[in-house]
CSV table of C-alpha atoms in Angstrom, one decimal:
chain,number,residue,atom,x,y,z
A,1203,MET,CA,11.3,-16.2,-22.0
A,1204,LYS,CA,9.9,-16.5,-18.5
A,1205,LEU,CA,8.0,-13.6,-17.1
A,1206,TYR,CA,6.6,-12.8,-13.7
A,1207,LEU,CA,3.3,-10.9,-14.1
A,1208,LYS,CA,1.6,-8.8,-11.5
A,1209,ILE,CA,-1.9,-8.2,-12.8
A,1210,TRP,CA,-4.7,-6.1,-11.3
A,1211,ARG,CA,-7.7,-8.4,-10.8
A,1212,GLN,CA,-11.1,-7.0,-9.9
A,1213,LYS,CA,-14.4,-8.9,-10.1
A,1214,ASP,CA,-16.6,-5.9,-11.0
A,1215,ALA,CA,-16.9,-2.2,-10.4
A,1216,GLU,CA,-18.2,-2.6,-6.9
A,1217,THR,CA,-15.7,-5.2,-5.7
A,1218,LYS,CA,-12.3,-4.2,-4.4
A,1219,GLY,CA,-9.4,-5.3,-6.6
A,1220,GLN,CA,-5.9,-6.5,-5.9
A,1221,ILE,CA,-2.7,-7.5,-7.6
A,1222,VAL,CA,-2.4,-11.2,-8.4
A,1223,ASP,CA,0.9,-12.9,-9.3
A,1224,TYR,CA,1.3,-15.1,-12.4
A,1225,THR,CA,4.3,-16.8,-13.9
A,1226,LEU,CA,4.3,-17.3,-17.6
A,1227,ASP,CA,6.8,-19.4,-19.5
A,1228,GLY,CA,7.5,-19.7,-23.2
A,1229,VAL,CA,6.9,-16.1,-24.2
A,1230,GLU,CA,8.5,-15.2,-27.6
A,1231,GLY,CA,10.0,-11.8,-28.4
A,1232,ASP,CA,7.9,-11.4,-31.6
A,1233,MET,CA,4.6,-11.8,-29.7
A,1234,SER,CA,2.6,-8.7,-29.0
A,1235,PHE,CA,1.8,-7.8,-25.5
A,1236,LEU,CA,-1.9,-8.8,-26.0
A,1237,GLU,CA,-0.8,-12.1,-27.5
A,1238,MET,CA,1.2,-12.7,-24.4
A,1239,LEU,CA,-2.0,-12.1,-22.3
A,1240,ASP,CA,-3.9,-14.4,-24.7
A,1241,ILE,CA,-1.5,-17.2,-23.8
A,1242,LEU,CA,-1.9,-16.5,-20.1
A,1243,ASN,CA,-5.6,-16.6,-20.5
A,1244,GLU,CA,-5.5,-19.9,-22.3
A,1245,GLU,CA,-3.5,-21.3,-19.5
A,1246,LEU,CA,-6.0,-19.9,-16.9
A,1247,VAL,CA,-9.0,-21.3,-18.8
A,1248,SER,CA,-7.4,-24.7,-19.2
A,1249,LYS,CA,-6.9,-24.7,-15.4
A,1250,GLY,CA,-10.6,-23.7,-14.9
A,1251,GLU,CA,-9.7,-20.2,-13.7
A,1252,GLU,CA,-11.3,-16.9,-14.7
A,1253,PRO,CA,-9.3,-15.3,-17.6
A,1254,VAL,CA,-7.9,-11.8,-17.2
A,1255,GLU,CA,-10.3,-9.3,-18.9
A,1256,PHE,CA,-8.7,-6.6,-21.0
A,1257,ASP,CA,-9.9,-4.3,-23.7
A,1258,HIS,CA,-8.8,-4.9,-27.3
A,1259,ASP,CA,-10.3,-4.6,-30.8
A,1260,CYS,CA,-8.3,-3.8,-34.0
A,1261,ARG,CA,-4.9,-4.9,-32.6
A,1262,GLU,CA,-3.1,-2.6,-35.1
A,1263,GLY,CA,-3.0,0.7,-33.2
A,1264,ILE,CA,-6.0,2.3,-34.8
A,1265,CYS,CA,-9.1,1.9,-32.6
A,1266,GLY,CA,-7.7,3.1,-29.2
A,1267,THR,CA,-9.4,0.3,-27.4
A,1268,CYS,CA,-6.4,-1.4,-25.7
A,1269,SER,CA,-5.5,0.5,-22.5
A,1270,LEU,CA,-3.0,-1.1,-20.2
A,1271,GLN,CA,-0.7,0.6,-17.7
A,1272,ILE,CA,2.4,-1.5,-18.1
A,1273,ASN,CA,5.2,-1.1,-15.5
A,1274,GLY,CA,3.9,2.4,-14.6
A,1275,GLU,CA,3.4,3.7,-18.2
A,1276,PRO,CA,0.4,3.7,-20.4
A,1277,HIS,CA,1.0,1.3,-23.4
A,1278,GLY,CA,4.3,0.3,-21.8
A,1279,PRO,CA,7.9,1.4,-22.2
A,1280,ASP,CA,7.9,2.0,-26.0
A,1281,ARG,CA,6.9,5.3,-27.6
A,1282,LEU,CA,4.3,6.2,-30.2
A,1283,ILE,CA,2.5,2.8,-30.0
A,1284,THR,CA,-0.5,1.3,-28.4
A,1285,THR,CA,-0.4,-1.8,-26.1
A,1286,CYS,CA,-1.4,-4.0,-29.1
A,1287,GLN,CA,1.7,-2.8,-31.0
A,1288,LEU,CA,4.1,-3.4,-28.0
A,1289,HIS,CA,6.3,-6.4,-28.6
A,1290,MET,CA,7.6,-8.7,-26.0
A,1291,ARG,CA,11.1,-8.2,-27.3
A,1292,LYS,CA,11.0,-5.0,-25.2
A,1293,PHE,CA,11.2,-7.2,-22.1
A,1294,ASN,CA,13.9,-9.6,-20.9
A,1295,ASP,CA,13.7,-13.1,-19.6
A,1296,GLY,CA,13.0,-13.1,-15.8
A,1297,ASP,CA,11.4,-9.6,-15.9
A,1298,THR,CA,8.5,-8.7,-13.6
A,1299,ILE,CA,5.8,-6.8,-15.4
A,1300,VAL,CA,3.1,-4.9,-13.4
A,1301,ILE,CA,-0.1,-4.6,-15.4
A,1302,GLU,CA,-2.8,-2.3,-14.2
A,1303,PRO,CA,-5.9,-0.6,-15.7
A,1304,PHE,CA,-5.7,3.1,-16.6
A,1305,ARG,CA,-6.4,5.0,-13.4
A,1306,ALA,CA,-8.7,8.0,-13.2
A,1307,LYS,CA,-11.8,8.8,-11.2
A,1308,ALA,CA,-13.4,9.5,-14.6
A,1309,PHE,CA,-12.3,6.0,-15.8
A,1310,PRO,CA,-13.9,3.6,-13.3
A,1311,VAL,CA,-12.8,0.0,-13.5
A,1312,ILE,CA,-15.5,-2.3,-15.0
A,1313,LYS,CA,-13.6,-5.5,-14.5
A,1314,ASP,CA,-9.9,-6.5,-14.2
A,1315,LEU,CA,-8.1,-4.3,-16.7
A,1316,ILE,CA,-11.1,-2.8,-18.4
A,1317,VAL,CA,-12.1,0.7,-17.6
A,1318,ASP,CA,-15.2,2.8,-18.6
A,1319,ARG,CA,-14.0,5.6,-20.9
A,1320,SER,CA,-17.4,6.9,-21.8
A,1321,SER,CA,-16.4,10.2,-20.2
A,1322,PHE,CA,-14.4,10.8,-23.4
A,1323,ASP,CA,-17.6,10.1,-25.4
A,1324,ARG,CA,-19.5,12.7,-23.4
A,1325,ILE,CA,-16.8,15.3,-23.9
A,1326,GLN,CA,-16.9,14.6,-27.6
A,1327,GLN,CA,-20.7,14.7,-27.7
A,1328,ALA,CA,-20.6,18.1,-25.9
A,1329,GLY,CA,-19.1,19.8,-29.0
A,1330,GLY,CA,-16.7,17.7,-30.9
A,1331,PHE,CA,-18.5,17.9,-34.2
A,1332,ILE,CA,-19.6,20.3,-36.9
A,1333,SER,CA,-23.2,20.8,-38.0
A,1334,VAL,CA,-23.4,20.0,-41.8
A,1335,ASN,CA,-26.5,20.1,-44.0
A,1336,THR,CA,-26.6,16.6,-45.5
A,1337,SER,CA,-30.0,17.0,-47.2
A,1338,GLY,CA,-28.6,16.5,-50.7
A,1339,ASN,CA,-26.8,19.8,-51.3
A,1340,THR,CA,-23.7,19.1,-49.2
A,1341,VAL,CA,-20.7,21.2,-50.2
A,1342,ASP,CA,-17.5,19.3,-50.9
A,1343,ALA,CA,-15.1,20.1,-48.1
A,1344,ASN,CA,-12.3,20.2,-50.6
A,1345,ALA,CA,-14.0,23.2,-52.3
A,1346,ILE,CA,-12.8,25.4,-49.5
A,1347,PRO,CA,-9.1,26.4,-49.8
A,1348,ILE,CA,-7.2,25.7,-46.6
A,1349,PRO,CA,-3.6,26.5,-46.0
A,1350,LYS,CA,-1.4,23.4,-46.0
A,1351,GLU,CA,0.0,24.0,-42.6
A,1352,ASP,CA,-3.4,24.4,-41.0
A,1353,ALA,CA,-4.7,21.2,-42.8
A,1354,ASP,CA,-1.6,19.3,-41.5
A,1355,LYS,CA,-2.0,20.5,-37.9
A,1356,ALA,CA,-5.8,19.7,-38.0
A,1357,MET,CA,-5.0,16.2,-39.3
A,1358,ASP,CA,-2.3,15.7,-36.7
A,1359,ALA,CA,-4.9,16.6,-34.0
A,1360,ALA,CA,-7.5,14.3,-35.6
A,1361,THR,CA,-5.2,11.3,-35.3
A,1362,CYS,CA,-6.1,11.2,-31.6
A,1363,ILE,CA,-7.7,7.7,-31.1
A,1364,GLY,CA,-9.1,8.6,-27.7
A,1365,CYS,CA,-7.3,5.7,-25.9
A,1366,GLY,CA,-6.9,7.7,-22.7
A,1367,ALA,CA,-3.1,7.2,-22.3
A,1368,CYS,CA,-2.8,11.0,-21.7
A,1369,VAL,CA,-5.1,10.7,-18.7
A,1370,ALA,CA,-3.4,7.6,-17.5
A,1371,ALA,CA,0.1,9.1,-17.8
A,1372,CYS,CA,-0.8,12.5,-16.3
A,1373,LYS,CA,0.0,12.8,-12.5
A,1374,ASN,CA,-3.3,14.8,-12.3
A,1375,ALA,CA,-5.4,12.5,-14.5
A,1376,SER,CA,-6.0,15.5,-16.7
A,1377,ALA,CA,-7.9,15.0,-20.0
A,1378,MET,CA,-6.6,18.3,-21.5
A,1379,LEU,CA,-4.6,16.6,-24.3
A,1380,PHE,CA,-7.5,14.5,-25.5
A,1381,THR,CA,-10.0,17.4,-25.3
A,1382,SER,CA,-7.6,19.9,-26.9
A,1383,ALA,CA,-7.0,17.5,-29.9
A,1384,LYS,CA,-10.7,17.3,-30.4
A,1385,VAL,CA,-11.1,21.1,-30.2
A,1386,SER,CA,-8.1,21.7,-32.4
A,1387,GLN,CA,-9.1,19.5,-35.3
A,1388,PHE,CA,-12.0,21.8,-35.8
A,1389,ALA,CA,-10.5,25.1,-34.6
A,1390,LEU,CA,-7.9,24.9,-37.3
A,1391,LEU,CA,-10.4,24.5,-40.2
A,1392,PRO,CA,-12.9,27.0,-41.6
A,1393,GLN,CA,-15.7,24.4,-41.2
A,1394,GLY,CA,-15.2,24.5,-37.4
A,1395,GLN,CA,-15.4,28.3,-37.0
A,1396,VAL,CA,-19.2,28.7,-36.9
A,1397,GLU,CA,-19.5,26.7,-33.6
A,1398,ALA,CA,-16.0,27.4,-32.3
A,1399,ALA,CA,-16.9,29.4,-29.2
A,1400,ASP,CA,-19.7,27.1,-28.1
A,1401,ARG,CA,-17.6,24.0,-28.9
A,1402,VAL,CA,-14.6,24.8,-26.7
A,1403,GLN,CA,-16.8,26.1,-23.8
A,1404,ASN,CA,-19.1,23.1,-23.8
A,1405,MET,CA,-16.2,20.5,-24.2
A,1406,VAL,CA,-14.2,22.1,-21.4
A,1407,ARG,CA,-17.3,22.3,-19.1
A,1408,GLN,CA,-18.0,18.6,-19.7
A,1409,MET,CA,-14.3,17.7,-19.2
A,1410,ASP,CA,-14.4,19.4,-15.8
A,1411,LEU,CA,-17.8,17.8,-14.9
A,1412,GLU,CA,-16.4,14.4,-15.5
A,1413,GLY,CA,-13.9,14.9,-12.7
A,1414,PHE,CA,-10.6,15.0,-14.7
A,1415,GLY,CA,-7.7,16.8,-13.0
A,1416,ASN,CA,-6.1,20.1,-14.1
A,1417,CYS,CA,-3.2,20.4,-16.5
A,1418,THR,CA,0.1,21.3,-14.9
A,1419,ASN,CA,2.1,21.2,-18.1
A,1420,THR,CA,4.4,18.3,-17.1
A,1421,GLY,CA,4.2,17.1,-20.7
A,1422,ALA,CA,3.8,13.4,-19.7
A,1423,CYS,CA,0.7,13.1,-21.9
A,1424,GLU,CA,2.6,14.2,-25.0
A,1425,VAL,CA,5.4,11.7,-24.3
A,1426,GLU,CA,3.0,8.8,-23.8
A,1427,CYS,CA,0.5,9.5,-26.5
A,1428,PRO,CA,0.6,6.7,-29.1
A,1429,LYS,CA,-0.2,9.3,-31.8
A,1430,GLY,CA,2.2,12.0,-30.7
A,1431,ILE,CA,-0.5,14.6,-30.1
A,1432,SER,CA,1.4,17.8,-29.3
A,1433,LEU,CA,1.1,20.1,-26.3
A,1434,GLU,CA,0.5,22.9,-28.8
A,1435,ASN,CA,-3.1,21.7,-28.9
A,1436,ILE,CA,-3.5,22.4,-25.2
A,1437,ALA,CA,-2.2,25.9,-25.7
A,1438,ARG,CA,-4.6,26.4,-28.7
A,1439,MET,CA,-7.5,25.2,-26.6
A,1440,ASN,CA,-6.6,27.6,-23.8
A,1441,ARG,CA,-6.5,30.4,-26.3
A,1442,GLU,CA,-9.8,29.4,-27.8
A,1443,TYR,CA,-11.4,29.0,-24.4
A,1444,LEU,CA,-10.2,32.4,-23.1
A,1445,SER,CA,-11.2,34.1,-26.3
A,1446,ALA,CA,-14.7,32.5,-26.3
A,1447,THR,CA,-15.3,33.1,-22.6
A,1448,THR,CA,-14.1,36.7,-22.3
A,1449,LYS,CA,-16.1,37.7,-25.4
A,1450,GLY,CA,-19.2,36.3,-23.6
B,1324,MET,CA,-18.2,34.7,-17.5
B,1325,SER,CA,-19.5,32.4,-14.6
B,1326,GLY,CA,-18.1,29.4,-16.5
B,1327,LEU,CA,-14.7,31.1,-16.7
B,1328,ILE,CA,-14.5,31.4,-12.9
B,1329,LYS,CA,-15.2,27.7,-12.3
B,1330,SER,CA,-13.2,26.3,-15.2
B,1331,SER,CA,-10.0,24.4,-14.9
B,1332,ILE,CA,-8.4,26.5,-17.7
B,1333,ALA,CA,-9.3,29.8,-15.9
B,1334,ARG,CA,-7.8,28.5,-12.7
B,1335,LYS,CA,-4.6,27.7,-14.5
B,1336,VAL,CA,-4.5,31.2,-16.0
B,1337,VAL,CA,-4.9,32.7,-12.5
B,1338,MET,CA,-1.9,30.5,-11.5
B,1339,ALA,CA,0.0,31.7,-14.5
B,1340,LEU,CA,-0.7,35.4,-14.1
B,1341,SER,CA,-0.1,35.5,-10.3
B,1342,GLY,CA,3.1,33.5,-10.9
B,1343,LEU,CA,4.3,35.9,-13.6
B,1344,PHE,CA,3.5,38.8,-11.3
B,1345,LEU,CA,5.6,37.3,-8.6
B,1346,VAL,CA,8.4,36.8,-11.1
B,1347,ILE,CA,8.4,40.5,-11.9
B,1348,PHE,CA,8.5,41.2,-8.1
B,1349,LEU,CA,11.5,38.9,-7.8
B,1350,VAL,CA,13.4,40.9,-10.4
B,1351,LEU,CA,12.8,44.1,-8.4
B,1352,HIS,CA,13.7,42.4,-5.2
B,1353,VAL,CA,17.0,40.9,-6.4
B,1354,THR,CA,18.0,44.2,-8.0
B,1355,ILE,CA,17.5,46.1,-4.8
B,1356,ASN,CA,19.2,43.3,-2.8
B,1357,LEU,CA,22.2,43.4,-5.1
B,1358,ALA,CA,22.6,47.0,-4.2
B,1359,SER,CA,23.3,45.9,-0.6
B,1360,VAL,CA,26.5,44.3,-1.9
B,1361,VAL,CA,27.5,47.0,-4.4
B,1362,SER,CA,26.4,50.2,-2.6
B,1363,PRO,CA,25.1,50.2,1.0
B,1364,ASP,CA,24.1,53.8,0.6
B,1365,PHE,CA,21.9,53.2,-2.4
B,1366,PHE,CA,20.5,50.1,-0.7
B,1367,ASN,CA,19.5,52.3,2.3
B,1368,GLU,CA,17.9,54.9,0.0
B,1369,ALA,CA,15.9,52.3,-2.0
B,1370,SER,CA,14.8,50.4,1.2
B,1371,HIS,CA,13.7,53.7,2.8
B,1372,PHE,CA,11.8,54.6,-0.3
B,1373,MET,CA,10.1,51.2,-0.4
B,1374,GLY,CA,9.3,51.4,3.3
B,1375,TYR,CA,7.8,54.9,3.4
B,1376,ASN,CA,6.4,55.6,-0.1
B,1377,PRO,CA,2.6,55.5,0.3
B,1378,LEU,CA,2.1,54.1,-3.2
B,1379,VAL,CA,4.4,51.2,-2.4
B,1380,GLN,CA,3.2,50.7,1.2
B,1381,TYR,CA,-0.6,51.0,0.7
B,1382,LEU,CA,-1.0,49.8,-2.9
B,1383,MET,CA,1.9,47.7,-4.2
B,1384,GLN,CA,2.5,45.8,-0.9
B,1385,PRO,CA,-1.1,44.7,-0.4
B,1386,ILE,CA,-1.2,43.7,-4.1
B,1387,LEU,CA,1.9,41.7,-3.6
B,1388,ILE,CA,0.5,39.9,-0.5
B,1389,ILE,CA,-2.7,39.2,-2.4
B,1390,GLY,CA,-0.6,37.8,-5.3
B,1391,VAL,CA,1.2,35.4,-3.0
B,1392,ILE,CA,-2.0,34.3,-1.3
B,1393,VAL,CA,-3.8,33.8,-4.6
B,1394,HIS,CA,-0.9,31.8,-6.0
B,1395,PHE,CA,-0.6,29.6,-2.9
B,1396,VAL,CA,-4.3,29.0,-2.3
B,1397,MET,CA,-5.1,28.3,-5.9
B,1398,GLY,CA,-2.1,26.0,-6.2
B,1399,PHE,CA,-3.0,24.1,-3.1
B,1400,GLY,CA,-6.7,23.8,-4.2
B,1401,LEU,CA,-5.7,22.5,-7.7
B,1402,GLU,CA,-3.3,20.0,-6.1
B,1403,LEU,CA,-6.1,18.6,-3.9
B,1404,GLN,CA,-8.4,18.4,-6.9
B,1405,ASN,CA,-5.7,16.7,-9.0
B,1406,LYS,CA,-5.1,14.1,-6.3
B,1407,ARG,CA,-8.9,13.3,-6.2
B,1408,ALA,CA,-9.0,13.0,-10.0
B,1409,ARG,CA,-6.7,9.9,-9.9
B,1410,GLY,CA,-9.0,8.0,-7.5
B,1411,ILE,CA,-7.2,4.8,-6.8
B,1412,SER,CA,-3.4,5.1,-7.0
B,1413,TYR,CA,-1.2,3.0,-9.3
B,1414,VAL,CA,0.7,0.2,-7.7
B,1415,LYS,CA,3.6,1.2,-10.0
B,1416,TYR,CA,3.8,4.7,-11.5
B,1417,SER,CA,6.8,5.7,-13.6
B,1418,GLY,CA,6.5,9.4,-13.5
B,1419,ALA,CA,10.2,9.9,-14.2
B,1420,ALA,CA,9.8,8.1,-17.5
B,1421,ASN,CA,7.8,10.9,-19.1
B,1422,ALA,CA,8.1,14.1,-17.1
B,1423,PRO,CA,10.9,16.0,-15.3
B,1424,TRP,CA,11.0,15.9,-11.5
B,1425,VAL,CA,10.6,19.7,-11.2
B,1426,SER,CA,7.3,19.6,-13.1
B,1427,ARG,CA,5.9,16.8,-11.1
B,1428,ASN,CA,6.8,18.3,-7.7
B,1429,MET,CA,5.8,21.9,-7.9
B,1430,ILE,CA,3.6,21.6,-4.8
B,1431,TYR,CA,6.6,20.5,-2.7
B,1432,SER,CA,9.0,23.2,-4.0
B,1433,GLY,CA,6.1,25.6,-3.6
B,1434,LEU,CA,5.5,24.5,0.0
B,1435,VAL,CA,9.2,25.0,0.9
B,1436,ILE,CA,9.0,28.5,-0.6
B,1437,LEU,CA,5.9,29.2,1.4
B,1438,ALA,CA,7.5,28.1,4.6
B,1439,PHE,CA,10.5,30.2,3.7
B,1440,LEU,CA,8.2,33.2,3.2
B,1441,GLY,CA,7.0,32.7,6.7
B,1442,LEU,CA,10.5,33.1,8.0
B,1443,HIS,CA,11.3,35.9,5.6
B,1444,PHE,CA,8.1,37.8,6.7
B,1445,TYR,CA,9.0,37.3,10.3
B,1446,ASP,CA,12.6,38.5,9.7
B,1447,PHE,CA,11.8,41.6,7.7
B,1448,TRP,CA,8.1,42.5,7.3
B,1449,VAL,CA,7.1,41.8,11.0
B,1450,HIS,CA,10.3,43.7,12.0
B,1451,GLU,CA,9.3,46.6,9.8
B,1452,MET,CA,5.7,46.8,11.0
B,1453,THR,CA,6.9,46.6,14.7
B,1454,TYR,CA,9.5,49.3,14.1
B,1455,LYS,CA,7.1,51.7,12.4
B,1456,TYR,CA,3.7,51.1,13.8
B,1457,ILE,CA,4.1,49.4,17.2
B,1458,GLU,CA,7.2,50.9,18.6
B,1459,MET,CA,6.5,54.1,16.6
B,1460,ASN,CA,10.2,54.7,16.0
B,1461,PRO,CA,11.2,57.8,14.0
B,1462,GLU,CA,12.3,57.4,10.4
B,1463,ASN,CA,15.9,56.4,10.0
B,1464,PRO,CA,17.0,56.2,6.4
B,1465,THR,CA,20.4,54.6,7.2
B,1466,ARG,CA,19.4,51.6,9.3
B,1467,TYR,CA,18.5,49.1,6.5
B,1468,TYR,CA,21.9,47.9,5.4
B,1469,ALA,CA,23.1,47.1,9.0
B,1470,GLU,CA,19.8,45.4,9.8
B,1471,THR,CA,20.0,43.2,6.7
B,1472,VAL,CA,23.6,42.2,7.2
B,1473,GLU,CA,22.9,41.4,10.8
B,1474,LYS,CA,20.1,39.0,9.8
B,1475,PHE,CA,22.6,36.8,7.9
B,1476,ALA,CA,25.0,36.5,10.9
B,1477,PRO,CA,23.6,33.2,12.1
B,1478,PHE,CA,24.7,30.3,10.0
B,1479,TRP,CA,21.4,28.4,10.3
B,1480,ARG,CA,19.4,31.3,8.8
B,1481,THR,CA,21.8,31.7,5.9
B,1482,ILE,CA,21.6,28.0,5.2
B,1483,ILE,CA,17.8,28.0,5.3
B,1484,TYR,CA,17.8,31.0,2.9
B,1485,VAL,CA,20.2,29.2,0.5
B,1486,ILE,CA,18.2,26.0,0.5
B,1487,SER,CA,15.0,27.9,-0.1
B,1488,PHE,CA,16.6,29.7,-3.1
B,1489,VAL,CA,17.5,26.3,-4.6
B,1490,LEU,CA,13.9,25.3,-4.3
B,1491,LEU,CA,12.9,28.6,-5.8
B,1492,SER,CA,15.1,27.8,-8.7
B,1493,LEU,CA,13.4,24.5,-9.3
B,1494,HIS,CA,10.0,26.1,-9.0
B,1495,LEU,CA,10.9,28.7,-11.6
B,1496,TRP,CA,12.5,26.2,-13.8
B,1497,HIS,CA,9.1,24.7,-14.6
B,1498,GLY,CA,6.8,27.5,-13.6
B,1499,PHE,CA,8.0,30.4,-15.6
B,1500,SER,CA,7.7,28.9,-19.1
B,1501,SER,CA,4.7,26.8,-18.0
B,1502,SER,CA,2.8,29.9,-17.3
B,1503,PHE,CA,3.0,30.9,-21.0
B,1504,GLN,CA,1.6,27.5,-22.0
B,1505,SER,CA,-1.3,27.9,-19.6
B,1506,MET,CA,-2.1,31.3,-21.2
B,1507,GLY,CA,-2.2,29.7,-24.6
B,1508,VAL,CA,1.3,30.8,-25.8
B,1509,ASN,CA,2.9,27.9,-27.6
B,1510,ASN,CA,4.5,29.2,-30.9
B,1511,LYS,CA,7.8,29.9,-32.6
B,1512,TYR,CA,8.9,31.9,-29.5
B,1513,THR,CA,8.4,29.0,-27.1
B,1514,PRO,CA,11.9,27.6,-27.5
B,1515,ALA,CA,13.3,31.1,-26.6
B,1516,ILE,CA,10.9,31.4,-23.6
B,1517,LYS,CA,12.1,28.0,-22.4
B,1518,SER,CA,15.7,29.0,-22.8
B,1519,PHE,CA,15.2,32.3,-21.0
B,1520,THR,CA,13.3,30.4,-18.2
B,1521,LYS,CA,16.3,28.2,-17.6
B,1522,ILE,CA,18.7,31.2,-17.4
B,1523,PHE,CA,16.3,33.2,-15.2
B,1524,ALA,CA,15.7,30.2,-12.9
B,1525,VAL,CA,19.4,29.9,-12.3
B,1526,VAL,CA,20.6,33.5,-12.3
B,1527,VAL,CA,18.0,35.1,-10.0
B,1528,PRO,CA,18.1,32.4,-7.2
B,1529,LEU,CA,21.9,32.3,-7.6
B,1530,ALA,CA,22.0,36.1,-7.0
B,1531,PHE,CA,20.0,35.7,-3.8
B,1532,VAL,CA,22.3,32.9,-2.7
B,1533,PHE,CA,25.3,35.1,-3.4
B,1534,ILE,CA,23.8,38.0,-1.4
B,1535,ALA,CA,23.0,35.8,1.6
B,1536,LEU,CA,26.5,34.2,1.6
B,1537,TYR,CA,28.2,37.5,1.1
B,1538,HIS,CA,26.6,39.1,4.1
B,1539,HIS,CA,27.2,36.0,6.2
B,1540,LEU,CA,30.9,36.1,5.3
B,1541,ASN,CA,31.3,39.8,5.6
B,1542,PRO,CA,29.6,40.9,8.9
B,1543,ILE,CA,29.8,44.5,10.0
B,1544,THR,CA,32.5,44.8,12.6
B,1545,HIS,CA,32.0,47.6,15.1
């Protein structure tokens, strides 16, 4: 199929970017979206032009590195997948595809379609961990009985790959779904209780400091999340936060 | 506690609580207004009580006004902050693909309601204040029904009221159940809360629309 691509090109963080038009022929339906971009880049390189820079790593929906806003939606029009799992069969011959980086003040563009998502790392570092003694007498986590439902919910929250689609989709560029998933995966388990109050306060404080927007419960994040992280996590974080803060 | 005041979650809780407070007020308001259709005498009695009871006038009324101001100021502040959080706008943004229109446009439905409140305050509150405290008129427990019906005589005012109630419906459609999520309530009762929200968001504004149209179509003939 023949596609008309409108791709955001930006030399570096300081330079103003713009949409550049490309026409790409010979795209197959069983190609992934990133393979389609690979072909475009091969063409650009063969013509001596600068290839389009985009983030990618595992290309199997695990790492959360790929991060494209495709036709106005993070990871494109399909659901519960990352950009690398999006197949070109979702598009038709002659389609125009607009490809942009994830947009948020807290996700500054580094080059072309690559954004700096280290703000997520800083939120995680602010409290997304448990302190465990690993000096040789570590207690096996499975030694602590945990209700199946809690374990399942904690595991669901832990499937967040930190790709940033929630921020990209949210009209407010809010990071509540990401932060709440990281809070929830510990809040639901006994190992997470010891540092629970500090964790939620520190992570929310860092989230606000990074300049993310406020959650207005539109639910766009949940719809666009490649791992199907639920809004229940945001409600849980709100409860955890209010409980931790009001208790002082 | 200082962190609580500055945090995004706390601000959302303030929006939720002030919103729910205004929802409770709406129930009281629509109940008394419906009396103007069913029983003008009861409507006069209730309005006179609300207008002259010290508890209502000097405690509940200021609390209500503060509630409106807090909800509006906080909502507007959050909207500005949210706009800044995006930074550079998308060339293409498919908001409709993942979220309903009402949830993405609360600021616009809210601004229409706020503009309506300006007219509504002018129509009734300013009139009351002038009647009681500037013109120093004596108490007249039977004037309210006629004054209310008279307000809906002009077609333009009735239409503005009706349009505003439609926007109120859209605002409630998202806002009511959303406030529970903001306060951390998302459990087995959430589907029931969402269903109740949809019924409430239709029934209450529809009752207001009915009252406005009823008085417009049934003027007092002398």
